[in-house]
Amino acid sequence: GQNIDQPTEMTATEGAIVQINCTYQTSGFNGLFWYQQHAGEAPTFLSYNVLDGLEEKGRFSSFLSRSKGYSYLLLKELQMKDSASYLCAVRADSNYQLIWGAGTKLIIKP
Amino acid sequence: EAQVTQNPRYLITVTGKKLTVTCSQNMNHEYMSWYRQDPGLGLRQIYYSMNVEVTDKGDVPEGYKVSRKEKRNFPLILESPSPNQTSLYFCASSPRTSGANVLTFGAGSRLTVL
């Protein structure tokens, strides 16, 4: 079957760094996405990885290892507004269908 | 402004009363999709459409219908709603291009079926 695993909830301190992991087992691989979703709002796109390595975008970075079926989202200099759920999604083939993880709820404390 | 618009945003209805949730996008996207989101389960796809007059079932299509008569619109129809369809619904769209087909989501429609 197809499966994506993420921690259910994480807590971090304002100003610190947090790493949110995502592991996947899928029939194929054609890209991995991270989305941010604030409570009661729509998901918004954060990052896309299709090749191994690190993609940096401001305070947020995303890493992919295809051989290990593993990705992480790294958030630096945490701000209170980063309190949200972070959704990992994999495109397993060449169409546009995504397999979604259940999301990681990140709680930022002062 | 490029956006996906869903209506209604909130709806309380009763079992068996047919309802339609509308979805419209102004980005000329070919691909459109409906998801439901329930606590602890993440996003589950209901139906999707690769283009006009082309629709396919997602992971949880039972109890739902869709149509794609125009490129911009993709309504979700609940013919006979039941309490287990109480959920938060999202419509999303993306272009059909290679690489990162980033989904743009609507604001969501919170449906309660009594």
Tab-separated table of C-alpha atoms in Angstrom:
chain	number	residue	atom	x	y	z
A	1	GLY	CA	0.000	0.000	0.000
A	2	GLN	CA	0.874	3.654	-0.059
A	3	ASN	CA	1.699	5.326	3.216
A	4	ILE	CA	3.060	8.591	4.525
A	5	ASP	CA	4.066	9.004	8.169
A	6	GLN	CA	4.559	12.225	10.091
A	7	PRO	CA	4.565	12.948	13.823
A	8	THR	CA	1.146	14.015	15.013
A	9	GLU	CA	2.285	16.962	17.104
A	10	MET	CA	5.470	18.812	17.988
A	11	THR	CA	6.243	21.670	20.349
A	12	ALA	CA	9.040	24.199	19.963
A	13	THR	CA	10.123	27.516	21.413
A	14	GLU	CA	9.973	30.886	19.700
A	15	GLY	CA	13.323	31.707	18.095
A	16	ALA	CA	14.465	28.079	18.010
A	17	ILE	CA	14.809	25.555	15.154
A	18	VAL	CA	12.500	22.601	14.546
A	19	GLN	CA	12.686	19.690	12.113
A	20	ILE	CA	9.502	17.931	10.996
A	21	ASN	CA	10.098	14.500	9.493
A	22	CYS	CA	8.130	12.685	6.821
A	23	THR	CA	8.685	9.109	5.693
A	24	TYR	CA	6.895	7.566	2.750
A	25	GLN	CA	6.328	4.182	1.157
A	26	THR	CA	4.773	4.595	-2.264
A	27	SER	CA	4.599	2.594	-5.484
A	28	GLY	CA	6.602	5.287	-7.273
A	29	PHE	CA	7.957	8.766	-6.711
A	30	ASN	CA	7.517	11.903	-8.747
A	31	GLY	CA	7.945	14.693	-6.199
A	32	LEU	CA	7.301	15.579	-2.553
A	33	PHE	CA	5.443	18.641	-1.339
A	34	TRP	CA	5.154	20.458	1.969
A	35	TYR	CA	2.106	22.597	2.709
A	36	GLN	CA	1.338	24.791	5.714
A	37	GLN	CA	-2.179	24.937	7.123
A	38	HIS	CA	-3.260	27.321	9.870
A	39	ALA	CA	-6.212	26.169	11.937
A	40	GLY	CA	-9.469	26.452	9.993
A	41	GLU	CA	-7.731	27.768	6.889
A	42	ALA	CA	-6.694	26.381	3.522
A	43	PRO	CA	-3.341	24.677	2.993
A	44	THR	CA	-0.723	26.839	1.288
A	45	PHE	CA	2.312	25.621	-0.634
A	46	LEU	CA	5.712	25.746	1.067
A	47	SER	CA	8.154	23.620	-0.891
A	48	TYR	CA	8.697	20.982	-3.558
A	49	ASN	CA	11.506	18.420	-3.810
A	50	VAL	CA	12.006	15.975	-6.634
A	51	LEU	CA	15.786	15.472	-6.448
A	52	ASP	CA	17.861	14.511	-3.398
A	53	GLY	CA	19.192	17.335	-1.329
A	54	LEU	CA	18.247	20.495	0.445
A	55	GLU	CA	16.034	23.271	-0.903
A	56	GLU	CA	16.257	26.513	1.046
A	57	LYS	CA	13.653	29.233	0.992
A	58	GLY	CA	14.163	31.910	3.620
A	59	ARG	CA	13.574	30.533	7.116
A	60	PHE	CA	12.226	27.274	5.687
A	61	SER	CA	14.251	24.445	4.138
A	62	SER	CA	13.187	21.050	2.865
A	63	PHE	CA	15.356	17.979	2.436
A	64	LEU	CA	14.762	14.823	0.427
A	65	SER	CA	16.404	11.405	0.335
A	66	ARG	CA	14.677	9.239	-2.247
A	67	SER	CA	16.697	6.121	-1.386
A	68	LYS	CA	15.503	6.334	2.222
A	69	GLY	CA	11.949	7.468	1.460
A	70	TYR	CA	12.527	10.382	3.773
A	71	SER	CA	12.047	14.122	3.865
A	72	TYR	CA	12.169	16.806	6.497
A	73	LEU	CA	11.039	20.393	6.779
A	74	LEU	CA	13.361	22.629	8.765
A	75	LEU	CA	12.017	25.839	10.250
A	76	LYS	CA	14.514	28.333	11.656
A	77	GLU	CA	14.052	31.380	13.893
A	78	LEU	CA	10.601	30.219	14.829
A	79	GLN	CA	7.875	32.820	15.148
A	80	MET	CA	4.500	32.513	16.831
A	81	LYS	CA	2.833	32.718	13.407
A	82	ASP	CA	4.545	29.423	12.491
A	83	SER	CA	2.082	27.639	14.770
A	84	ALA	CA	0.208	25.556	12.198
A	85	SER	CA	-0.094	22.081	10.759
A	86	TYR	CA	2.483	20.982	8.208
A	87	LEU	CA	1.335	18.535	5.569
A	88	CYS	CA	3.638	16.235	3.631
A	89	ALA	CA	2.367	14.937	0.275
A	90	VAL	CA	3.913	12.665	-2.351
A	91	ARG	CA	3.117	12.407	-6.037
A	92	ALA	CA	3.618	8.736	-6.732
A	93	ASP	CA	3.306	8.755	-10.505
A	94	SER	CA	3.148	11.032	-13.513
A	95	ASN	CA	-0.414	12.205	-13.002
A	96	TYR	CA	-1.455	14.920	-10.594
A	97	GLN	CA	-2.627	12.773	-7.713
A	98	LEU	CA	-1.068	13.330	-4.306
A	99	ILE	CA	-0.873	10.995	-1.335
A	100	TRP	CA	-1.206	13.047	1.851
A	101	GLY	CA	0.161	12.516	5.307
A	102	ALA	CA	-2.125	13.287	8.235
A	103	GLY	CA	-0.103	16.397	9.062
A	104	THR	CA	2.055	17.537	11.968
A	105	LYS	CA	0.615	20.125	14.324
A	106	LEU	CA	3.399	22.479	15.410
A	107	ILE	CA	2.890	24.430	18.621
A	108	ILE	CA	5.199	27.383	19.267
A	109	LYS	CA	5.639	28.528	22.846
A	110	PRO	CA	7.049	31.916	23.903
B	1	GLU	CA	-6.491	38.155	-7.759
B	2	ALA	CA	-5.832	34.497	-8.610
B	3	GLN	CA	-8.032	32.394	-6.409
B	4	VAL	CA	-10.315	29.439	-5.854
B	5	THR	CA	-13.726	30.421	-4.503
B	6	GLN	CA	-15.972	28.032	-2.624
B	7	ASN	CA	-19.537	28.576	-1.458
B	8	PRO	CA	-21.041	28.267	1.026
B	9	ARG	CA	-18.303	28.603	3.638
B	10	TYR	CA	-20.522	27.219	6.367
B	11	LEU	CA	-23.639	25.113	6.097
B	12	ILE	CA	-25.821	23.190	8.525
B	13	THR	CA	-28.308	20.877	6.880
B	14	VAL	CA	-30.388	17.806	7.644
B	15	THR	CA	-30.056	14.221	6.507
B	16	GLY	CA	-31.347	13.644	2.987
B	17	LYS	CA	-31.595	17.263	1.843
B	18	LYS	CA	-29.658	17.619	-1.400
B	19	LEU	CA	-26.978	20.274	-1.445
B	20	THR	CA	-24.328	21.632	-3.777
B	21	VAL	CA	-21.020	23.208	-2.840
B	22	THR	CA	-19.752	25.398	-5.640
B	23	CYS	CA	-16.116	25.839	-6.622
B	24	SER	CA	-14.782	28.301	-9.151
B	25	GLN	CA	-11.219	29.191	-10.155
B	26	ASN	CA	-9.998	32.143	-12.246
B	27	MET	CA	-6.543	30.820	-13.156
B	28	ASN	CA	-7.497	28.761	-16.233
B	29	HIS	CA	-6.303	25.616	-14.458
B	30	GLU	CA	-7.030	22.275	-16.086
B	31	TYR	CA	-6.860	20.176	-12.931
B	32	MET	CA	-9.418	20.502	-10.137
B	33	SER	CA	-10.048	18.366	-7.087
B	34	TRP	CA	-12.267	18.022	-4.032
B	35	TYR	CA	-10.957	16.930	-0.628
B	36	ARG	CA	-12.483	16.372	2.741
B	37	GLN	CA	-10.515	16.858	5.910
B	38	ASP	CA	-11.357	15.166	9.184
B	39	PRO	CA	-9.362	15.301	12.450
B	40	GLY	CA	-6.496	12.819	12.463
B	41	LEU	CA	-7.143	11.667	8.903
B	42	GLY	CA	-5.598	14.399	6.838
B	43	LEU	CA	-6.813	15.320	3.372
B	44	ARG	CA	-8.750	12.634	1.521
B	45	GLN	CA	-9.578	13.072	-2.120
B	46	ILE	CA	-13.223	12.733	-3.159
B	47	TYR	CA	-13.195	13.395	-6.911
B	48	TYR	CA	-10.884	15.074	-9.359
B	49	SER	CA	-10.999	16.378	-12.902
B	50	MET	CA	-8.148	16.580	-15.378
B	51	ASN	CA	-10.095	18.814	-17.760
B	52	VAL	CA	-13.588	19.740	-18.978
B	53	GLU	CA	-15.946	16.733	-19.086
B	54	VAL	CA	-13.286	14.470	-17.515
B	55	THR	CA	-13.852	13.401	-13.904
B	56	ASP	CA	-12.551	10.497	-11.818
B	57	LYS	CA	-13.103	9.041	-8.391
B	58	GLY	CA	-10.647	9.705	-5.622
B	59	ASP	CA	-10.249	7.713	-2.431
B	60	VAL	CA	-13.652	8.447	-0.847
B	61	PRO	CA	-16.225	9.117	-3.618
B	62	GLU	CA	-19.238	7.355	-2.059
B	63	GLY	CA	-22.169	9.701	-1.518
B	64	TYR	CA	-20.794	12.451	-3.744
B	65	LYS	CA	-21.153	13.554	-7.356
B	66	VAL	CA	-19.283	16.129	-9.407
B	67	SER	CA	-19.476	17.682	-12.840
B	68	ARG	CA	-17.057	19.660	-14.996
B	69	LYS	CA	-19.039	21.379	-17.723
B	70	GLU	CA	-16.849	24.464	-17.783
B	71	LYS	CA	-13.162	24.799	-17.097
B	72	ARG	CA	-13.571	27.212	-14.210
B	73	ASN	CA	-16.318	25.411	-12.236
B	74	PHE	CA	-16.288	22.111	-10.376
B	75	PRO	CA	-19.330	21.754	-8.092
B	76	LEU	CA	-19.608	19.034	-5.445
B	77	ILE	CA	-23.068	17.530	-5.072
B	78	LEU	CA	-24.351	15.613	-2.073
B	79	GLU	CA	-27.562	13.994	-3.298
B	80	SER	CA	-28.657	12.653	0.088
B	81	PRO	CA	-26.325	13.908	2.827
B	82	SER	CA	-25.729	11.788	5.892
B	83	PRO	CA	-24.110	12.675	9.242
B	84	ASN	CA	-20.874	10.899	8.266
B	85	GLN	CA	-20.422	13.558	5.588
B	86	THR	CA	-20.014	16.211	8.261
B	87	SER	CA	-16.556	17.525	7.459
B	88	LEU	CA	-14.401	20.382	6.200
B	89	TYR	CA	-14.308	20.394	2.410
B	90	PHE	CA	-11.636	21.941	0.205
B	91	CYS	CA	-11.627	22.529	-3.515
B	92	ALA	CA	-8.232	22.918	-5.181
B	93	SER	CA	-6.848	23.519	-8.655
B	94	SER	CA	-3.521	23.409	-10.447
B	95	PRO	CA	-2.171	23.812	-13.960
B	96	ARG	CA	-1.266	20.749	-15.997
B	97	THR	CA	2.393	21.389	-16.511
B	98	SER	CA	5.500	19.407	-15.762
B	99	GLY	CA	7.308	19.817	-12.478
B	100	ALA	CA	5.707	21.171	-9.355
B	101	ASN	CA	1.989	21.361	-10.006
B	102	VAL	CA	1.232	23.469	-6.994
B	103	LEU	CA	-2.311	23.222	-5.732
B	104	THR	CA	-4.223	26.396	-4.946
B	105	PHE	CA	-6.918	25.715	-2.372
B	106	GLY	CA	-10.202	27.408	-1.723
B	107	ALA	CA	-10.925	28.731	1.786
B	108	GLY	CA	-12.912	25.646	2.723
B	109	SER	CA	-16.562	24.782	3.336
B	110	ARG	CA	-17.535	23.495	6.764
B	111	LEU	CA	-20.547	21.224	6.423
B	112	THR	CA	-22.629	19.841	9.286
B	113	VAL	CA	-25.288	17.220	8.555
B	114	LEU	CA	-27.787	16.656	11.375
